Short mmCIF file of C-alpha atoms in Angstrom, two decimals:
data_model
loop_
_atom_site.label_atom_id
_atom_site.label_comp_id
_atom_site.label_asym_id
_atom_site.label_seq_id
_atom_site.Cartn_x
_atom_site.Cartn_y
_atom_site.Cartn_z
CA UNK J 551 -150.06 -54.96 107.94
CA UNK J 552 -146.73 -53.88 109.46
CA UNK J 553 -146.91 -56.45 112.25
CA UNK J 554 -147.69 -59.24 109.68
CA UNK J 555 -144.62 -58.26 107.64
CA UNK J 556 -142.52 -58.25 110.79
CA UNK J 557 -143.77 -61.74 111.67
CA UNK J 558 -142.87 -63.03 108.20
CA UNK J 559 -139.39 -61.52 108.46
CA UNK J 560 -138.93 -63.15 111.83
CA UNK J 561 -139.96 -66.55 110.46
CA UNK J 562 -137.63 -66.23 107.46
CA UNK J 563 -134.75 -65.19 109.69
CA UNK J 564 -135.39 -68.13 112.03
CA UNK J 565 -135.46 -70.59 109.12
CA UNK J 566 -132.22 -69.21 107.69
CA UNK J 567 -130.58 -69.44 111.09
CA UNK J 568 -131.75 -73.06 111.44
CA UNK J 569 -130.30 -73.95 108.03
CA UNK J 570 -126.97 -72.33 108.91
CA UNK J 571 -126.84 -74.17 112.25
CA UNK J 572 -127.68 -77.49 110.55
CA UNK J 573 -124.94 -76.93 107.96
CA UNK J 574 -122.44 -76.15 110.69
CA UNK J 575 -123.40 -79.28 112.65
CA UNK J 576 -123.04 -81.45 109.53
CA UNK J 577 -119.68 -79.87 108.72
CA UNK J 578 -118.50 -80.41 112.30
CA UNK J 579 -119.63 -84.05 112.22
CA UNK J 580 -117.90 -84.56 108.86
CA UNK J 581 -114.63 -83.11 110.23
CA UNK J 582 -114.84 -85.35 113.32
CA UNK J 583 -115.41 -88.40 111.10
CA UNK J 584 -112.43 -87.46 108.91
CA UNK J 585 -110.22 -86.93 111.97
CA UNK J 586 -111.17 -90.37 113.31
CA UNK J 587 -110.46 -91.98 109.95
CA UNK J 588 -107.04 -90.30 109.71
CA UNK J 589 -106.15 -91.41 113.25
CA UNK J 590 -107.09 -95.02 112.45
CA UNK J 591 -105.11 -94.96 109.19
CA UNK J 592 -102.04 -93.34 110.74
CA UNK J 593 -100.43 -96.55 112.17
CA UNK J 594 -100.75 -98.32 108.80
CA UNK J 595 -99.31 -95.31 106.93
CA UNK J 596 -96.36 -95.17 109.37
CA UNK J 597 -95.68 -98.91 108.96
CA UNK J 598 -95.89 -98.64 105.16
CA UNK J 599 -93.52 -95.69 105.22
CA UNK J 600 -90.97 -97.58 107.35
CA UNK J 601 -91.13 -101.02 105.74
CA UNK J 602 -92.16 -100.25 102.12
CA UNK J 603 -91.68 -96.67 100.96
CA UNK J 604 -88.35 -95.93 102.67
CA UNK J 605 -86.63 -99.19 101.52
CA UNK J 606 -87.98 -98.58 97.99
CA UNK J 607 -86.70 -95.00 97.87
CA UNK J 608 -83.34 -96.02 99.37
CA UNK J 609 -83.00 -98.85 96.81
CA UNK J 610 -83.65 -96.42 93.96
CA UNK J 611 -81.00 -94.11 95.47
CA UNK J 612 -78.46 -96.96 95.75
CA UNK J 613 -79.11 -98.10 92.18
CA UNK J 614 -77.58 -94.81 90.98
CA UNK J 615 -74.21 -95.67 92.61
CA UNK J 616 -71.48 -98.23 92.12
CA UNK J 617 -71.69 -99.86 95.54
CA UNK J 618 -68.70 -101.84 96.76
CA UNK J 619 -67.97 -103.18 100.23
CA UNK J 620 -64.33 -102.11 99.86
CA UNK J 621 -64.55 -98.69 98.15
CA UNK J 622 -66.54 -95.47 98.44
CA UNK J 623 -69.77 -95.44 96.36
CA UNK J 624 -69.44 -93.67 93.01
CA UNK J 625 -72.41 -91.94 91.35
CA UNK J 626 -73.10 -93.44 87.90
CA UNK J 627 -76.68 -92.32 87.23
CA UNK J 628 -78.77 -94.78 85.17
CA UNK J 629 -75.78 -96.86 84.02
CA UNK J 630 -76.77 -100.04 85.88
CA UNK J 631 -80.29 -99.89 84.42
CA UNK J 632 -78.69 -100.05 80.98
CA UNK J 633 -76.49 -103.00 82.07
CA UNK J 634 -79.49 -104.96 83.41
CA UNK J 635 -81.71 -104.21 80.41
CA UNK J 636 -78.93 -105.37 78.07
CA UNK J 637 -78.31 -108.54 80.10
CA UNK J 638 -79.58 -111.73 78.33
CA UNK J 639 -79.62 -113.47 81.71
CA UNK J 640 -82.14 -110.98 83.12
CA UNK J 641 -84.56 -111.39 80.22
CA UNK J 642 -84.13 -115.18 80.30
CA UNK J 643 -85.06 -115.11 84.00
CA UNK J 644 -88.15 -112.98 83.29
CA UNK J 645 -89.18 -115.43 80.53
CA UNK J 646 -88.65 -118.43 82.82
CA UNK J 647 -90.69 -116.72 85.55
CA UNK J 648 -93.56 -116.00 83.14
CA UNK J 649 -93.59 -119.58 81.79
CA UNK J 650 -93.53 -120.91 85.35
CA UNK J 651 -96.48 -118.66 86.31
CA UNK J 652 -98.44 -119.72 83.20
CA UNK J 653 -98.02 -123.37 84.23
CA UNK J 654 -98.71 -122.98 87.95
CA UNK J 655 -101.47 -120.36 88.24
CA UNK J 656 -104.12 -121.80 85.87
CA UNK J 657 -103.68 -125.31 87.28
CA UNK J 658 -103.83 -124.20 90.91
CA UNK J 659 -106.98 -122.19 90.14
CA UNK J 660 -108.68 -125.11 88.38
CA UNK J 661 -107.70 -127.68 91.04
CA UNK J 662 -108.65 -125.25 93.81
CA UNK J 663 -112.07 -124.61 92.24
CA UNK J 664 -112.80 -128.32 91.80
CA UNK J 665 -111.75 -129.17 95.37
CA UNK J 666 -113.79 -126.25 96.78
CA UNK J 667 -116.86 -127.38 94.81
CA UNK J 668 -116.49 -130.93 96.14
CA UNK J 669 -116.06 -129.79 99.76
CA UNK J 670 -119.10 -127.48 99.48
CA UNK J 671 -121.26 -130.45 98.57
CA UNK J 672 -120.07 -132.63 101.50
CA UNK J 673 -121.62 -133.02 104.93
CA UNK J 674 -120.37 -130.90 107.83
CA UNK J 675 -118.09 -133.52 109.46
CA UNK J 676 -116.56 -134.80 106.21
CA UNK J 677 -116.13 -131.23 104.93
CA UNK J 678 -114.19 -130.32 108.09
CA UNK J 679 -111.90 -133.33 107.59
CA UNK J 680 -111.32 -132.44 103.93
CA UNK J 681 -110.57 -128.78 104.73
CA UNK J 682 -107.91 -129.86 107.22
CA UNK J 683 -106.46 -132.37 104.76
CA UNK J 684 -106.13 -129.96 101.83
CA UNK J 685 -104.62 -127.28 104.08
CA UNK J 686 -101.76 -129.53 105.31
CA UNK J 687 -99.42 -128.90 102.29
CA UNK J 688 -99.62 -125.15 102.96
CA UNK J 689 -97.74 -125.54 106.25
CA UNK J 690 -95.03 -127.73 104.70
CA UNK J 691 -91.76 -125.91 104.12
CA UNK J 692 -90.95 -125.33 100.45
CA UNK J 693 -87.40 -126.53 101.14
CA UNK J 694 -88.65 -129.83 102.58
CA UNK J 695 -91.06 -130.26 99.67
CA UNK J 696 -88.19 -129.61 97.23
CA UNK J 697 -86.02 -132.32 98.80
CA UNK J 698 -88.88 -134.84 98.83
CA UNK J 699 -89.67 -134.20 95.16
CA UNK J 700 -85.99 -134.47 94.18
CA UNK J 701 -86.03 -138.03 95.58
CA UNK J 702 -89.37 -138.75 93.89
CA UNK J 703 -87.98 -137.56 90.51
CA UNK J 704 -84.83 -139.72 90.65
CA UNK J 705 -84.32 -141.74 87.48
CA UNK J 706 -82.99 -144.65 89.53
CA UNK J 707 -85.36 -145.67 92.30
CA UNK J 708 -87.60 -142.59 92.25
CA UNK J 709 -91.31 -143.09 92.96
CA UNK J 710 -92.55 -141.30 89.84
CA UNK J 711 -90.29 -143.19 87.43
CA UNK J 712 -91.27 -146.44 89.19
CA UNK J 713 -94.97 -145.64 88.62
CA UNK J 714 -94.25 -144.82 84.97
CA UNK J 715 -92.38 -148.10 84.58
CA UNK J 716 -95.58 -149.93 85.50
CA UNK J 717 -97.16 -148.61 82.28
CA UNK J 718 -94.04 -149.33 80.25
CA UNK J 719 -92.56 -145.86 79.91
CA UNK J 720 -89.57 -143.96 81.28
CA UNK J 721 -87.32 -143.50 83.04
CA UNK J 722 -87.10 -139.72 82.62
CA UNK J 723 -84.45 -137.37 83.97
CA UNK J 724 -87.05 -134.84 85.11
CA UNK J 725 -84.80 -132.25 86.72
CA UNK J 726 -81.83 -132.77 84.37
CA UNK J 727 -83.75 -132.32 81.11
CA UNK J 728 -84.11 -128.65 80.03
CA UNK J 729 -87.60 -129.37 78.65
CA UNK J 730 -88.88 -131.19 81.74
CA UNK J 731 -87.13 -129.27 84.53
CA UNK J 732 -89.54 -126.29 84.69
CA UNK J 733 -92.73 -128.43 84.70
CA UNK J 734 -91.01 -130.66 87.27
CA UNK J 735 -90.56 -127.82 89.75
CA UNK J 736 -94.06 -126.54 88.95
CA UNK J 737 -95.61 -129.74 90.37
CA UNK J 738 -94.54 -129.14 94.01
CA UNK J 739 -95.41 -125.45 93.60
CA UNK J 740 -98.99 -126.40 92.64
CA UNK J 741 -99.15 -128.97 95.45
CA UNK J 742 -98.08 -126.39 98.04
CA UNK J 743 -100.64 -123.67 97.15
CA UNK J 744 -103.69 -125.56 95.87
CA UNK J 745 -105.03 -126.22 99.38
CA UNK J 746 -105.12 -122.61 100.52
CA UNK J 747 -106.48 -121.60 97.11
CA UNK J 748 -109.33 -124.10 97.52
CA UNK J 749 -110.18 -122.83 101.01
CA UNK J 750 -110.30 -119.19 99.83
CA UNK J 751 -112.56 -120.22 96.94
CA UNK J 752 -114.73 -122.22 99.33
CA UNK J 753 -115.21 -119.10 101.49
CA UNK J 754 -116.30 -117.21 98.36
CA UNK J 755 -118.73 -119.98 97.35
CA UNK J 756 -120.32 -120.08 100.82
CA UNK J 757 -121.07 -116.34 100.57
CA UNK J 758 -123.33 -116.91 97.55
CA UNK J 759 -127.00 -117.12 98.67
CA UNK J 760 -128.50 -120.61 98.22
CA UNK J 761 -131.70 -118.99 96.91
CA UNK J 762 -129.86 -118.21 93.65
CA UNK J 763 -129.13 -121.91 93.09
CA UNK J 764 -132.67 -122.92 94.10
CA UNK J 765 -134.14 -120.47 91.59
CA UNK J 766 -131.79 -121.79 88.89
CA UNK J 767 -132.76 -125.40 89.67
CA UNK J 768 -136.45 -124.49 89.32
CA UNK J 769 -135.57 -123.22 85.84
CA UNK J 770 -133.87 -126.54 85.06
CA UNK J 771 -130.24 -125.38 85.31
CA UNK J 772 -127.59 -128.09 85.61
CA UNK J 773 -124.27 -128.03 87.49
CA UNK J 774 -122.23 -126.45 84.67
CA UNK J 775 -124.87 -123.80 84.01
CA UNK J 776 -125.01 -122.88 87.70
CA UNK J 777 -121.20 -122.78 87.79
CA UNK J 778 -120.78 -120.50 84.76
CA UNK J 779 -123.80 -118.24 85.33
CA UNK J 780 -123.89 -117.99 89.15
CA UNK J 781 -120.76 -119.24 90.93
CA UNK J 782 -117.97 -117.80 88.76
CA UNK J 783 -119.56 -114.33 88.17
CA UNK J 784 -120.30 -113.88 91.89
CA UNK J 785 -116.77 -114.99 92.82
CA UNK J 786 -115.15 -112.42 90.54
CA UNK J 787 -113.42 -110.54 93.36
CA UNK J 788 -112.09 -113.75 94.91
CA UNK J 789 -110.80 -115.05 91.57
CA UNK J 790 -109.17 -111.70 90.81
CA UNK J 791 -107.37 -111.73 94.15
CA UNK J 792 -106.12 -115.30 93.62
CA UNK J 793 -105.06 -114.52 90.04
CA UNK J 794 -102.97 -111.47 90.99
CA UNK J 795 -101.38 -113.00 94.11
CA UNK J 796 -100.79 -116.26 92.23
CA UNK J 797 -98.92 -114.57 89.37
CA UNK J 798 -96.86 -112.40 91.70
CA UNK J 799 -96.01 -115.38 93.93
CA UNK J 800 -95.09 -117.62 90.97
CA UNK J 801 -92.84 -114.96 89.40
CA UNK J 802 -91.10 -114.56 92.75
CA UNK J 803 -90.54 -118.30 93.25
CA UNK J 804 -87.12 -118.90 94.79
CA UNK J 805 -86.82 -121.93 97.07
CA UNK J 806 -87.94 -124.67 94.65
CA UNK J 807 -85.48 -123.91 91.79
CA UNK J 808 -82.70 -123.14 94.28
CA UNK J 809 -82.95 -126.51 96.04
CA UNK J 810 -84.06 -128.73 93.15
CA UNK J 811 -82.03 -127.46 90.18
CA UNK J 812 -79.94 -124.41 91.23
CA UNK J 813 -81.41 -122.70 88.18
CA UNK J 814 -80.25 -125.37 85.72
CA UNK J 815 -80.00 -127.18 83.48
CA UNK J 816 -78.68 -124.42 81.15
CA UNK J 817 -80.70 -121.78 83.07
CA UNK J 818 -84.00 -123.51 82.21
CA UNK J 819 -85.28 -122.91 85.77
CA UNK J 820 -83.48 -119.63 86.52
CA UNK J 821 -86.40 -117.65 87.97
CA UNK J 822 -86.01 -113.86 88.45
CA UNK J 823 -85.39 -113.98 92.19
CA UNK J 824 -82.83 -116.78 91.84
CA UNK J 825 -81.08 -114.74 89.11
CA UNK J 826 -80.93 -111.70 91.41
CA UNK J 827 -79.65 -113.86 94.29
CA UNK J 828 -76.90 -115.35 92.11
CA UNK J 829 -75.90 -111.89 90.88
CA UNK J 830 -75.65 -110.67 94.47
CA UNK J 831 -73.30 -113.59 95.31
CA UNK J 832 -71.18 -112.97 92.23
CA UNK J 833 -67.57 -112.13 93.24
CA UNK J 834 -67.20 -109.50 90.50
CA UNK J 835 -67.07 -105.85 91.65
CA UNK J 836 -70.33 -103.94 91.93
CA UNK J 837 -72.50 -107.07 91.77
CA UNK J 838 -74.56 -105.53 94.58
CA UNK J 839 -75.58 -102.55 92.44
CA UNK J 840 -76.48 -104.84 89.56
CA UNK J 841 -78.68 -107.06 91.76
CA UNK J 842 -80.42 -104.03 93.35
CA UNK J 843 -81.20 -102.59 89.91
CA UNK J 844 -82.46 -105.97 88.65
CA UNK J 845 -84.74 -106.21 91.71
CA UNK J 846 -86.18 -102.75 91.00
CA UNK J 847 -86.85 -103.66 87.37
CA UNK J 848 -88.52 -106.91 88.53
CA UNK J 849 -90.71 -104.73 90.77
CA UNK J 850 -91.75 -102.75 87.67
CA UNK J 851 -92.51 -105.98 85.77
CA UNK J 852 -94.65 -107.32 88.64
CA UNK J 853 -96.51 -104.01 88.92
CA UNK J 854 -97.18 -103.95 85.18
CA UNK J 855 -98.50 -107.52 85.16
CA UNK J 856 -100.76 -106.82 88.15
CA UNK J 857 -102.12 -103.68 86.47
CA UNK J 858 -102.77 -105.63 83.25
CA UNK J 859 -104.68 -108.34 85.15
CA UNK J 860 -106.80 -105.73 86.93
CA UNK J 861 -107.45 -104.07 83.57
CA UNK J 862 -108.38 -107.30 81.78
CA UNK J 863 -110.61 -108.61 84.57
CA UNK J 864 -112.22 -105.15 84.96
CA UNK J 865 -111.80 -104.90 88.69
CA UNK J 866 -114.04 -101.79 88.98
CA UNK J 867 -117.08 -103.78 87.84
CA UNK J 868 -116.01 -106.62 90.12
CA UNK J 869 -115.99 -104.30 93.15
CA UNK J 870 -119.47 -103.02 92.36
CA UNK J 871 -120.55 -106.66 92.22
#
């Protein structure tokens, strides 16, 4: 009886020891995995600290001073934030940027989706040719595109007014009319980004298994039904990415209004970045502090809009797929 009890105790002790050893091995493996992950993330964290976090912190620090190239900086606290928030020009620029984004982003998404759908249905050789063709505008400089469109918009001898004259309308002063100037600079903006938008959407479409479409066709689904019930829901992450980057890029548009209209007429195309650039060039004292503070507030606006888009599109569900 005593030897049987001893044997049981030995077995229990051996099992407990095995469990402890297994736990230690798992903990050791977990620590090694964490260490590897931290080492792989370290270069990215260092780069972010140097090129993102430090400039951001230093900008916030500078915004609390009256900075002049000819005098010592003077601490003024939040004074420049009050100046910027009370500036009608700043809020006009934010409004222009939002209107510009509301024109450009939906149209580039729609055109990109249509072009991607067409390319997906083409043969391999023709699809390759079309992908190259639609990508070409992406590599064109925005400055060059601006100059070309300025000539195309000319009331006297411009291509667009000549085409309109064929149907008995025009001419229109596209970039001199406050109502037409913003849509006029939106056209080259859409032309420049639609190609890359279409190619990103095409990549998302090609990731959707064909078996889903085959099953839908067996049930009698048509093109629109397959688009709304299969393609768009399964491209949610891709569309969210394009929506956020599109809005941020449109609000930060700079080259097109600078070259085509210089922010005019009557500030109708004064986008936020162009407003900040003009404030920085202003010869009045402490224009640098004002432009830095305006840039920081624009950063807050962009972050808020991005957060709202993620909230509205429900990005968490999108990630789970």
